[in-house]
CSV table of N, CA and C in Angstrom, one decimal:
chain,number,residue,atom,x,y,z
A,289,MET,N,-191.7,99.7,5.5
A,289,MET,CA,-190.7,100.6,4.8
A,289,MET,C,-191.5,101.4,3.7
A,290,ASP,N,-191.2,102.6,3.6
A,290,ASP,CA,-191.7,103.4,2.5
A,290,ASP,C,-190.6,103.7,1.5
A,291,GLU,N,-191.0,103.8,0.2
A,291,GLU,CA,-190.0,104.1,-0.8
A,291,GLU,C,-190.7,105.0,-1.8
A,292,PHE,N,-189.9,106.0,-2.3
A,292,PHE,CA,-190.5,107.0,-3.2
A,292,PHE,C,-189.4,107.6,-4.1
A,293,LEU,N,-189.7,108.1,-5.2
A,293,LEU,CA,-188.8,108.9,-6.1
A,293,LEU,C,-189.1,110.3,-5.9
A,294,ALA,N,-188.0,111.1,-5.8
A,294,ALA,CA,-188.2,112.6,-5.6
A,294,ALA,C,-187.3,113.4,-6.5
A,295,ASN,N,-187.8,114.4,-7.0
A,295,ASN,CA,-187.0,115.4,-7.8
A,295,ASN,C,-186.7,116.5,-6.8
A,296,VAL,N,-185.4,116.5,-6.3
A,296,VAL,CA,-185.0,117.3,-5.2
A,296,VAL,C,-184.4,118.7,-5.6
A,297,PRO,N,-185.2,119.8,-5.5
A,297,PRO,CA,-184.6,121.1,-5.8
A,297,PRO,C,-183.4,121.4,-4.9
A,298,TRP,N,-182.5,122.0,-5.4
A,298,TRP,CA,-181.2,122.4,-4.7
A,298,TRP,C,-180.4,121.2,-4.3
A,299,GLY,N,-180.8,120.0,-4.6
A,299,GLY,CA,-180.0,118.8,-4.3
A,299,GLY,C,-179.8,118.6,-2.9
A,300,ILE,N,-180.7,119.0,-2.0
A,300,ILE,CA,-180.5,118.8,-0.6
A,300,ILE,C,-181.9,118.2,0.0
A,301,LEU,N,-181.8,117.0,0.5
A,301,LEU,CA,-183.0,116.4,1.1
A,301,LEU,C,-182.9,116.7,2.6
A,302,LYS,N,-184.1,116.9,3.2
A,302,LYS,CA,-184.1,117.2,4.7
A,302,LYS,C,-185.0,116.2,5.4
A,303,ILE,N,-184.5,115.7,6.5
A,303,ILE,CA,-185.2,114.8,7.4
A,303,ILE,C,-185.3,115.5,8.7
A,304,GLU,N,-186.5,115.8,9.1
A,304,GLU,CA,-186.7,116.7,10.2
A,304,GLU,C,-187.8,116.3,11.1
A,305,ALA,N,-187.6,116.6,12.4
A,305,ALA,CA,-188.8,116.5,13.3
A,305,ALA,C,-189.7,117.6,13.0
A,306,VAL,N,-191.0,117.2,12.7
A,306,VAL,CA,-192.0,118.3,12.4
A,306,VAL,C,-192.1,119.2,13.5
A,307,GLY,N,-192.0,120.5,13.2
A,307,GLY,CA,-192.1,121.6,14.2
A,307,GLY,C,-190.8,121.9,14.8
A,308,GLY,N,-189.7,121.3,14.3
A,308,GLY,CA,-188.3,121.6,14.8
A,308,GLY,C,-188.0,123.1,14.7
A,309,ASP,N,-187.5,123.7,15.7
A,309,ASP,CA,-187.2,125.1,15.7
A,309,ASP,C,-185.7,125.4,15.5
A,310,GLU,N,-184.9,124.4,15.2
A,310,GLU,CA,-183.5,124.6,15.0
A,310,GLU,C,-183.2,125.2,13.6
A,311,ASP,N,-182.0,125.7,13.5
A,311,ASP,CA,-181.5,126.1,12.2
A,311,ASP,C,-181.3,124.8,11.4
A,312,ILE,N,-181.4,125.0,10.1
A,312,ILE,CA,-181.1,123.8,9.2
A,312,ILE,C,-179.6,123.7,9.0
A,313,PRO,N,-179.1,122.5,9.3
A,313,PRO,CA,-177.6,122.3,9.1
A,313,PRO,C,-177.3,122.3,7.6
A,314,ASP,N,-176.1,122.8,7.3
A,314,ASP,CA,-175.6,122.9,6.0
A,314,ASP,C,-175.0,121.5,5.5
A,315,ALA,N,-175.5,121.0,4.4
A,315,ALA,CA,-174.8,119.8,3.8
A,315,ALA,C,-173.9,120.4,2.8
A,316,ASP,N,-172.7,119.8,2.7
A,316,ASP,CA,-171.7,120.3,1.7
A,316,ASP,C,-171.4,119.2,0.8
A,317,PRO,N,-172.0,119.2,-0.5
A,317,PRO,CA,-171.8,118.1,-1.4
A,317,PRO,C,-170.4,117.7,-1.7
A,318,ASP,N,-169.5,118.6,-1.5
A,318,ASP,CA,-168.1,118.3,-1.9
A,318,ASP,C,-167.3,117.7,-0.7
A,319,ASN,N,-167.6,118.0,0.5
A,319,ASN,CA,-166.8,117.6,1.7
A,319,ASN,C,-167.6,116.8,2.7
A,320,ARG,N,-168.9,117.1,2.8
A,320,ARG,CA,-169.7,116.4,3.9
A,320,ARG,C,-171.1,116.3,3.4
A,321,PRO,N,-171.4,115.1,2.8
A,321,PRO,CA,-172.8,115.0,2.2
A,321,PRO,C,-173.9,114.9,3.2
A,322,VAL,N,-173.7,114.7,4.5
A,322,VAL,CA,-174.7,114.6,5.5
A,322,VAL,C,-174.3,115.5,6.7
A,323,SER,N,-175.2,116.3,7.1
A,323,SER,CA,-175.0,117.2,8.3
A,323,SER,C,-176.3,117.0,9.2
A,324,ALA,N,-176.1,117.3,10.5
A,324,ALA,CA,-177.2,117.2,11.4
A,324,ALA,C,-177.1,118.2,12.5
A,325,ASN,N,-178.2,118.5,13.1
A,325,ASN,CA,-178.3,119.2,14.4
A,325,ASN,C,-179.3,118.5,15.3
A,326,GLU,N,-179.8,119.1,16.3
A,326,GLU,CA,-180.6,118.5,17.3
A,326,GLU,C,-181.9,117.9,16.7
A,327,THR,N,-182.5,118.5,15.7
A,327,THR,CA,-183.8,118.0,15.2
A,327,THR,C,-183.8,117.8,13.7
A,328,CYS,N,-182.7,117.9,13.0
A,328,CYS,CA,-182.7,117.8,11.5
A,328,CYS,C,-181.5,117.2,11.0
A,329,VAL,N,-181.7,116.5,9.9
A,329,VAL,CA,-180.6,115.9,9.1
A,329,VAL,C,-180.7,116.4,7.7
A,330,THR,N,-179.6,116.9,7.1
A,330,THR,CA,-179.7,117.2,5.6
A,330,THR,C,-178.7,116.3,4.9
A,331,VAL,N,-179.2,116.0,3.7
A,331,VAL,CA,-178.4,115.0,2.8
A,331,VAL,C,-178.2,115.6,1.4
A,332,ALA,N,-177.0,115.8,1.0
A,332,ALA,CA,-176.7,116.2,-0.4
A,332,ALA,C,-177.0,115.1,-1.3
A,333,VAL,N,-177.8,115.3,-2.3
A,333,VAL,CA,-178.2,114.3,-3.3
A,333,VAL,C,-178.1,114.8,-4.7
A,334,LEU,N,-178.5,114.0,-5.7
A,334,LEU,CA,-178.5,114.5,-7.1
A,334,LEU,C,-179.5,115.6,-7.2
A,335,HIS,N,-179.0,116.7,-7.8
A,335,HIS,CA,-179.9,117.9,-8.0
A,335,HIS,C,-181.1,117.6,-8.9
A,336,GLY,N,-182.2,118.1,-8.6
A,336,GLY,CA,-183.4,117.8,-9.4
A,336,GLY,C,-183.3,118.1,-10.8
A,337,ASP,N,-182.4,119.0,-11.2
A,337,ASP,CA,-182.3,119.3,-12.7
A,337,ASP,C,-181.7,118.1,-13.4
A,338,PHE,N,-181.0,117.2,-12.7
A,338,PHE,CA,-180.3,116.1,-13.3
A,338,PHE,C,-181.0,114.7,-13.2
A,339,GLY,N,-182.1,114.7,-12.4
A,339,GLY,CA,-182.8,113.4,-12.3
A,339,GLY,C,-183.4,113.3,-10.9
A,340,GLN,N,-184.0,112.1,-10.7
A,340,GLN,CA,-184.7,111.8,-9.5
A,340,GLN,C,-183.8,111.0,-8.5
A,341,VAL,N,-184.2,111.1,-7.2
A,341,VAL,CA,-183.5,110.3,-6.2
A,341,VAL,C,-184.5,109.3,-5.6
A,342,ARG,N,-184.0,108.1,-5.4
A,342,ARG,CA,-184.9,107.0,-4.8
A,342,ARG,C,-184.6,107.1,-3.3
A,343,VAL,N,-185.6,107.3,-2.5
A,343,VAL,CA,-185.5,107.3,-1.1
A,343,VAL,C,-186.2,106.2,-0.4
A,344,ARG,N,-185.5,105.4,0.4
A,344,ARG,CA,-186.1,104.3,1.2
A,344,ARG,C,-186.0,104.7,2.6
A,345,ILE,N,-187.1,104.6,3.4
A,345,ILE,CA,-187.1,105.0,4.8
A,345,ILE,C,-188.0,104.0,5.6
A,346,GLY,N,-187.5,103.6,6.7
A,346,GLY,CA,-188.3,102.7,7.5
A,346,GLY,C,-187.7,102.5,8.9
A,347,LYS,N,-188.6,102.1,9.8
A,347,LYS,CA,-188.2,101.8,11.2
A,347,LYS,C,-187.4,100.5,11.1
A,348,ASP,N,-186.2,100.6,11.8
A,348,ASP,CA,-185.3,99.5,11.9
A,348,ASP,C,-184.8,99.0,10.5
A,349,LEU,N,-184.9,99.8,9.5
A,349,LEU,CA,-184.4,99.5,8.2
A,349,LEU,C,-182.9,99.4,8.2
A,350,ALA,N,-182.4,98.2,7.8
A,350,ALA,CA,-180.9,98.0,7.8
A,350,ALA,C,-180.2,98.8,6.7
A,351,VAL,N,-179.1,99.4,7.0
A,351,VAL,CA,-178.3,100.2,6.1
A,351,VAL,C,-177.0,99.4,6.0
A,352,GLU,N,-176.6,99.1,4.8
A,352,GLU,CA,-175.3,98.3,4.6
A,352,GLU,C,-174.2,99.1,5.2
A,353,GLU,N,-173.3,98.5,6.0
A,353,GLU,CA,-172.2,99.2,6.7
A,353,GLU,C,-171.4,100.1,5.8
A,354,GLU,N,-171.0,99.6,4.6
A,354,GLU,CA,-170.1,100.4,3.7
A,354,GLU,C,-170.8,101.6,3.1
A,355,ALA,N,-172.2,101.6,3.2
A,355,ALA,CA,-172.9,102.7,2.6
A,355,ALA,C,-173.3,103.8,3.7
A,356,VAL,N,-173.0,103.5,5.0
A,356,VAL,CA,-173.4,104.5,6.0
A,356,VAL,C,-172.6,105.8,5.9
A,357,ALA,N,-173.4,106.9,5.8
A,357,ALA,CA,-172.8,108.2,5.7
A,357,ALA,C,-173.0,109.0,7.0
A,358,PHE,N,-174.0,108.5,7.8
A,358,PHE,CA,-174.3,109.2,9.0
A,358,PHE,C,-175.1,108.3,9.9
A,359,SER,N,-174.8,108.4,11.2
A,359,SER,CA,-175.6,107.8,12.2
A,359,SER,C,-175.6,108.7,13.5
A,360,GLY,N,-176.8,109.1,13.9
A,360,GLY,CA,-176.9,109.9,15.1
A,360,GLY,C,-178.3,110.0,15.6
A,361,ILE,N,-178.5,110.8,16.7
A,361,ILE,CA,-179.8,110.9,17.3
A,361,ILE,C,-180.3,112.3,17.2
A,362,ILE,N,-181.6,112.4,16.9
A,362,ILE,CA,-182.3,113.7,16.8
A,362,ILE,C,-183.5,113.6,17.8
A,363,ALA,N,-183.8,114.8,18.3
A,363,ALA,CA,-185.0,115.0,19.1
A,363,ALA,C,-186.2,115.1,18.2
A,364,CYS,N,-187.3,114.5,18.6
A,364,CYS,CA,-188.6,114.5,17.8
A,364,CYS,C,-189.7,114.7,18.7
A,365,PRO,N,-189.9,115.9,19.3
A,365,PRO,CA,-190.9,116.1,20.3
A,365,PRO,C,-192.3,115.9,19.8
A,366,THR,N,-192.6,116.2,18.5
A,366,THR,CA,-193.9,116.0,18.0
A,366,THR,C,-194.2,114.5,17.6
A,367,ARG,N,-193.1,113.7,17.7
A,367,ARG,CA,-193.2,112.3,17.3
A,367,ARG,C,-193.7,112.1,15.9
A,368,THR,N,-193.2,113.0,15.0
A,368,THR,CA,-193.4,112.9,13.6
A,368,THR,C,-192.2,113.4,12.8
A,369,LEU,N,-191.7,112.5,11.9
A,369,LEU,CA,-190.6,112.9,11.1
A,369,LEU,C,-191.1,113.3,9.7
A,370,GLU,N,-190.5,114.3,9.1
A,370,GLU,CA,-190.9,114.7,7.7
A,370,GLU,C,-189.7,114.6,6.8
A,371,VAL,N,-189.8,114.1,5.6
A,371,VAL,CA,-188.8,114.1,4.6
A,371,VAL,C,-189.3,115.1,3.5
A,372,SER,N,-188.4,116.1,3.3
A,372,SER,CA,-188.8,117.2,2.4
A,372,SER,C,-187.6,117.7,1.6
A,373,ASP,N,-187.8,118.7,0.7
A,373,ASP,CA,-186.7,119.4,0.1
A,373,ASP,C,-186.2,120.4,1.2
A,374,ILE,N,-185.0,121.0,0.9
A,374,ILE,CA,-184.3,121.8,1.9
A,374,ILE,C,-185.1,123.0,2.4
A,375,VAL,N,-185.9,123.6,1.5
A,375,VAL,CA,-186.7,124.8,1.9
A,375,VAL,C,-188.1,124.4,2.4
A,376,GLY,N,-188.4,123.2,2.4
A,376,GLY,CA,-189.7,122.7,2.9
A,376,GLY,C,-190.9,123.0,2.0
A,377,ASP,N,-190.6,123.3,0.7
A,377,ASP,CA,-191.8,123.6,-0.2
A,377,ASP,C,-192.5,122.3,-0.6
A,378,THR,N,-191.7,121.2,-0.7
A,378,THR,CA,-192.3,119.9,-1.0
A,378,THR,C,-192.0,118.9,0.1
A,379,SER,N,-193.1,118.5,0.7
A,379,SER,CA,-193.1,117.4,1.7
A,379,SER,C,-193.3,116.1,1.0
A,380,TYR,N,-192.3,115.2,1.0
A,380,TYR,CA,-192.4,113.9,0.3
A,380,TYR,C,-193.1,112.9,1.2
A,381,LEU,N,-192.9,112.9,2.5
A,381,LEU,CA,-193.4,111.9,3.4
A,381,LEU,C,-193.4,112.4,4.8
A,382,ARG,N,-194.4,112.1,5.6
A,382,ARG,CA,-194.5,112.3,7.0
A,382,ARG,C,-194.7,110.9,7.7
A,383,LEU,N,-193.9,110.7,8.7
A,383,LEU,CA,-193.9,109.4,9.4
A,383,LEU,C,-194.1,109.6,10.9
A,384,PRO,N,-195.1,108.9,11.5
A,384,PRO,CA,-195.3,109.0,12.9
A,384,PRO,C,-194.2,108.1,13.6
A,385,VAL,N,-193.6,108.5,14.7
A,385,VAL,CA,-192.7,107.7,15.4
A,385,VAL,C,-193.2,107.6,16.9
A,386,GLY,N,-192.8,106.5,17.5
A,386,GLY,CA,-193.4,106.3,18.9
A,386,GLY,C,-192.5,106.8,20.0
A,387,ALA,N,-191.6,107.7,19.7
A,387,ALA,CA,-190.7,108.2,20.8
A,387,ALA,C,-190.3,109.6,20.5
A,388,ASP,N,-189.8,110.3,21.5
A,388,ASP,CA,-189.4,111.7,21.2
A,388,ASP,C,-187.9,111.8,20.9
A,389,ARG,N,-187.2,110.7,20.9
A,389,ARG,CA,-185.8,110.7,20.4
A,389,ARG,C,-185.7,109.5,19.4
A,390,VAL,N,-185.0,109.8,18.3
A,390,VAL,CA,-184.9,108.9,17.2
A,390,VAL,C,-183.4,108.8,16.7
A,391,GLU,N,-182.9,107.5,16.6
A,391,GLU,CA,-181.6,107.3,16.0
A,391,GLU,C,-181.8,107.2,14.5
A,392,ILE,N,-181.1,108.0,13.8
A,392,ILE,CA,-181.2,108.0,12.3
A,392,ILE,C,-179.9,107.5,11.7
A,393,THR,N,-180.0,106.6,10.8
A,393,THR,CA,-178.9,106.1,10.0
A,393,THR,C,-179.1,106.4,8.5
A,394,VAL,N,-178.2,107.0,7.9
A,394,VAL,CA,-178.4,107.4,6.5
A,394,VAL,C,-177.3,106.7,5.7
A,395,GLY,N,-177.8,105.9,4.6
A,395,GLY,CA,-176.9,105.3,3.7
A,395,GLY,C,-177.0,105.9,2.3
A,396,LEU,N,-175.9,106.0,1.6
A,396,LEU,CA,-175.9,106.6,0.3
A,396,LEU,C,-175.3,105.6,-0.7
A,397,ASP,N,-175.8,105.6,-1.9
A,397,ASP,CA,-175.2,104.7,-2.9
A,397,ASP,C,-173.8,105.2,-3.3
A,398,ARG,N,-173.6,106.5,-3.2
A,398,ARG,CA,-172.3,107.2,-3.4
A,398,ARG,C,-172.3,108.5,-2.7
A,399,GLN,N,-171.1,108.9,-2.3
A,399,GLN,CA,-170.9,110.1,-1.5
A,399,GLN,C,-171.3,111.4,-2.2
A,400,GLU,N,-171.0,111.4,-3.5
A,400,GLU,CA,-171.3,112.6,-4.3
A,400,GLU,C,-172.5,112.4,-5.2
A,401,MET,N,-173.5,113.3,-5.1
A,401,MET,CA,-174.7,113.3,-5.9
A,401,MET,C,-175.4,111.9,-5.8
A,402,ALA,N,-175.7,111.5,-4.6
A,402,ALA,CA,-176.3,110.2,-4.4
A,402,ALA,C,-177.7,110.2,-5.1
A,403,GLU,N,-177.9,109.0,-5.7
A,403,GLU,CA,-179.2,108.8,-6.4
A,403,GLU,C,-180.1,107.8,-5.6
A,404,VAL,N,-179.5,107.1,-4.6
A,404,VAL,CA,-180.3,106.2,-3.7
A,404,VAL,C,-179.9,106.6,-2.3
A,405,VAL,N,-180.9,106.9,-1.5
A,405,VAL,CA,-180.7,107.2,-0.1
A,405,VAL,C,-181.6,106.2,0.7
A,406,THR,N,-180.9,105.6,1.7
A,406,THR,CA,-181.6,104.7,2.6
A,406,THR,C,-181.5,105.3,4.0
A,407,VAL,N,-182.7,105.4,4.6
A,407,VAL,CA,-182.8,106.0,6.0
A,407,VAL,C,-183.5,105.0,6.9
A,408,GLY,N,-182.7,104.5,7.9
A,408,GLY,CA,-183.3,103.7,8.9
A,408,GLY,C,-183.4,104.5,10.2
A,409,PHE,N,-184.5,104.3,10.9
A,409,PHE,CA,-184.6,105.0,12.2
A,409,PHE,C,-185.1,104.0,13.2
A,410,ARG,N,-184.6,104.3,14.4
A,410,ARG,CA,-184.9,103.5,15.6
A,410,ARG,C,-185.4,104.4,16.7
A,411,GLU,N,-186.6,104.1,17.3
A,411,GLU,CA,-187.1,104.9,18.4
A,411,GLU,C,-186.3,104.6,19.6
A,412,LEU,N,-186.0,105.6,20.4
A,412,LEU,CA,-185.3,105.5,21.6
A,412,LEU,C,-186.1,105.7,22.8
């Protein structure tokens, strides 16, 4: 498991297959804190102007059932996931994965302006 603190500009965290060519899905902090498409997941979190976000990510990392905000599968043809800010200016972490499809589960400490994000992934 990896864990880090991030000051997230725009308040949107992006988990993406490196080299993904898809559009970035819109996260809506008011109605839908997590959005996804074929290669990317976006998560609305505490805006960097207000503080840092703790991100925990790991293979087969358990996410408490009541905290799950998203669970789905993304393609990862490069077999590398990247966690970054929404525009990709700041890459917080790159993780090699052993498959080209990955199930992602995102847990949030709260639905609005999350300060703790837990991301579990499972190689398919």
